[in-house]
PDB file of C-alpha atoms in Angstrom:
ATOM      1  CA  MET N1140     120.483  96.294  89.673  1.00 64.00           C
ATOM      2  CA  LEU N1141     117.791  94.800  91.879  1.00 66.00           C
ATOM      3  CA  ASP N1142     115.627  93.936  88.887  1.00 80.00           C
ATOM      4  CA  ASP N1143     118.516  92.545  86.814  1.00 88.00           C
ATOM      5  CA  ASP N1144     118.483  88.713  86.790  1.00 90.00           C
ATOM      6  CA  ASP N1145     122.056  88.739  85.482  1.00 91.00           C
ATOM      7  CA  TYR N1146     123.547  90.967  88.185  1.00 93.00           C
ATOM      8  CA  PRO N1147     126.135  88.944  90.170  1.00 92.00           C
ATOM      9  CA  ALA N1148     124.719  89.682  93.599  1.00 91.00           C
ATOM     10  CA  TYR N1149     125.462  86.480  95.527  1.00 95.00           C
ATOM     11  CA  THR N1150     128.687  85.147  96.987  1.00 95.00           C
ATOM     12  CA  MET N1151     129.406  81.453  96.648  1.00 95.00           C
ATOM     13  CA  GLY N1152     128.465  80.791 100.271  1.00 96.00           C
ATOM     14  CA  ARG N1153     125.168  82.630 100.001  1.00 96.00           C
ATOM     15  CA  ALA N1154     124.424  81.036  96.606  1.00 97.00           C
ATOM     16  CA  ALA N1155     124.998  77.544  98.022  1.00 97.00           C
ATOM     17  CA  GLU N1156     122.698  78.372 100.933  1.00 97.00           C
ATOM     18  CA  ILE N1157     119.933  79.661  98.632  1.00 95.00           C
ATOM     19  CA  VAL N1158     120.209  76.677  96.273  1.00 95.00           C
ATOM     20  CA  GLY N1159     120.372  74.246  99.187  1.00 95.00           C
ATOM     21  CA  THR N1160     123.606  72.624  98.123  1.00 95.00           C
ATOM     22  CA  SER N1161     127.327  72.701  98.769  1.00 96.00           C
ATOM     23  CA  GLN N1162     129.868  75.124  97.387  1.00 96.00           C
ATOM     24  CA  GLU N1163     131.543  72.130  95.730  1.00 97.00           C
ATOM     25  CA  PHE N1164     128.334  71.432  93.785  1.00 97.00           C
ATOM     26  CA  LEU N1165     128.421  74.996  92.449  1.00 97.00           C
ATOM     27  CA  ARG N1166     132.060  74.515  91.423  1.00 96.00           C
ATOM     28  CA  ARG N1167     131.087  71.326  89.600  1.00 96.00           C
ATOM     29  CA  LEU N1168     128.371  73.194  87.677  1.00 97.00           C
ATOM     30  CA  ASP N1169     131.041  75.624  86.516  1.00 94.00           C
ATOM     31  CA  GLU N1170     133.291  72.702  85.484  1.00 95.00           C
ATOM     32  CA  ALA N1171     130.355  71.119  83.606  1.00 95.00           C
ATOM     33  CA  LYS N1172     129.905  74.442  81.745  1.00 93.00           C
ATOM     34  CA  LEU N1173     126.331  75.024  82.899  1.00 96.00           C
ATOM     35  CA  PHE N1174     127.392  78.600  83.610  1.00 95.00           C
ATOM     36  CA  THR N1175     130.495  80.568  84.433  1.00 94.00           C
ATOM     37  CA  PRO N1176     130.163  82.595  87.617  1.00 94.00           C
ATOM     38  CA  PHE N1177     131.278  86.190  87.569  1.00 95.00           C
ATOM     39  CA  ARG N1178     134.448  87.038  89.455  1.00 93.00           C
ATOM     40  CA  SER N1179     134.867  89.887  91.906  1.00 89.00           C
ATOM     41  CA  ALA N1180     137.931  92.118  91.762  1.00 90.00           C
ATOM     42  CA  GLY N1181     139.465  89.760  94.319  1.00 92.00           C
ATOM     43  CA  GLY N1182     138.703  86.699  92.184  1.00 91.00           C
ATOM     44  CA  HIS N1183     135.786  85.400  94.252  1.00 93.00           C
ATOM     45  CA  ARG N1184     132.875  83.752  92.478  1.00 95.00           C
ATOM     46  CA  ARG N1185     129.643  85.767  92.302  1.00 96.00           C
ATOM     47  CA  TYR N1186     126.302  84.383  91.106  1.00 97.00           C
ATOM     48  CA  SER N1187     123.243  85.971  89.540  1.00 96.00           C
ATOM     49  CA  ARG N1188     119.614  85.030  90.187  1.00 95.00           C
ATOM     50  CA  TYR N1189     119.486  83.460  86.718  1.00 94.00           C
ATOM     51  CA  GLN N1190     122.480  81.263  87.559  1.00 96.00           C
ATOM     52  CA  LEU N1191     120.879  80.290  90.852  1.00 96.00           C
ATOM     53  CA  ARG N1192     117.733  79.178  89.017  1.00 95.00           C
ATOM     54  CA  LEU N1193     119.887  77.002  86.742  1.00 96.00           C
ATOM     55  CA  ALA N1194     121.669  75.571  89.787  1.00 97.00           C
ATOM     56  CA  VAL N1195     118.329  74.706  91.424  1.00 97.00           C
ATOM     57  CA  ARG N1196     117.199  72.929  88.239  1.00 96.00           C
ATOM     58  CA  ALA N1197     120.469  70.978  88.143  1.00 97.00           C
ATOM     59  CA  ARG N1198     120.234  70.054  91.835  1.00 97.00           C
ATOM     60  CA  GLU N1199     116.665  68.798  91.387  1.00 97.00           C
ATOM     61  CA  MET N1200     117.684  66.651  88.418  1.00 97.00           C
ATOM     62  CA  VAL N1201     120.736  65.258  90.223  1.00 97.00           C
ATOM     63  CA  ASP N1202     118.626  64.548  93.304  1.00 97.00           C
ATOM     64  CA  ALA N1203     116.254  62.593  91.018  1.00 98.00           C
ATOM     65  CA  GLY N1204     119.147  60.432  89.800  1.00 98.00           C
ATOM     66  CA  THR N1205     120.367  62.193  86.661  1.00 98.00           C
ATOM     67  CA  ALA N1206     124.136  62.394  86.250  1.00 97.00           C
ATOM     68  CA  LEU N1207     125.445  65.926  86.775  1.00 97.00           C
ATOM     69  CA  GLU N1208     126.904  66.272  83.276  1.00 96.00           C
ATOM     70  CA  ALA N1209     123.685  64.980  81.705  1.00 97.00           C
ATOM     71  CA  ALA N1210     121.578  67.350  83.820  1.00 97.00           C
ATOM     72  CA  CYS N1211     123.713  70.299  82.750  1.00 97.00           C
ATOM     73  CA  ARG N1212     123.475  69.337  79.083  1.00 97.00           C
ATOM     74  CA  ILE N1213     119.689  68.937  79.309  1.00 97.00           C
ATOM     75  CA  ILE N1214     119.326  72.353  80.964  1.00 97.00           C
ATOM     76  CA  ILE N1215     121.547  74.004  78.353  1.00 95.00           C
ATOM     77  CA  LEU N1216     119.532  72.434  75.527  1.00 96.00           C
ATOM     78  CA  GLU N1217     116.223  73.429  77.147  1.00 95.00           C
ATOM     79  CA  ASP N1218     117.414  77.025  77.439  1.00 93.00           C
ATOM     80  CA  GLN N1219     118.664  77.062  73.833  1.00 95.00           C
ATOM     81  CA  LEU N1220     115.305  75.728  72.659  1.00 97.00           C
ATOM     82  CA  GLU N1221     113.416  78.386  74.635  1.00 95.00           C
ATOM     83  CA  GLU N1222     115.629  81.129  73.173  1.00 95.00           C
ATOM     84  CA  ALA N1223     115.039  79.803  69.639  1.00 97.00           C
ATOM     85  CA  LEU N1224     111.286  79.635  70.196  1.00 97.00           C
ATOM     86  CA  GLU N1225     111.250  83.188  71.544  1.00 96.00           C
ATOM     87  CA  GLU N1226     113.241  84.404  68.534  1.00 96.00           C
ATOM     88  CA  ASN N1227     110.803  82.615  66.235  1.00 96.00           C
ATOM     89  CA  ARG N1228     107.846  84.300  67.973  1.00 96.00           C
ATOM     90  CA  ARG N1229     109.561  87.689  67.635  1.00 95.00           C
ATOM     91  CA  ILE N1230     110.165  87.173  63.908  1.00 95.00           C
ATOM     92  CA  GLN N1231     106.556  86.088  63.391  1.00 94.00           C
ATOM     93  CA  ARG N1232     105.299  89.206  65.210  1.00 93.00           C
ATOM     94  CA  GLU N1233     107.504  91.416  63.042  1.00 93.00           C
ATOM     95  CA  GLN N1234     106.310  89.724  59.860  1.00 92.00           C
ATOM     96  CA  SER N1235     102.682  90.082  60.959  1.00 90.00           C
ATOM     97  CA  ALA N1236     103.227  93.789  61.673  1.00 90.00           C
ATOM     98  CA  GLU N1237     104.821  94.302  58.254  1.00 89.00           C
ATOM     99  CA  SER N1238     101.902  92.545  56.542  1.00 85.00           C
ATOM    100  CA  ALA N1239      99.287  94.676  58.257  1.00 74.00           C
TER     101      ALA N1239
END
């Protein structure tokens, strides 16, 4: 669990403290569909380290003057591009191994 970036280890209060923002900002990121926090059995939001990194990126962009919705969309597109590039690299490695 400690090495899992997707493990929902942080409460909303702790997540807001780590990110350096308000709990309302984290709620707005959820509303903007940047990520959906996990829910505890009691219905409380829980955040992973990966989600906190996304929240930090969004906060930095908003602090620089980017609208929240635009910042979230940019981050989502950047992450999709990185995933596609990684998949492309994986396919190229597999094709190189098959050719050898």
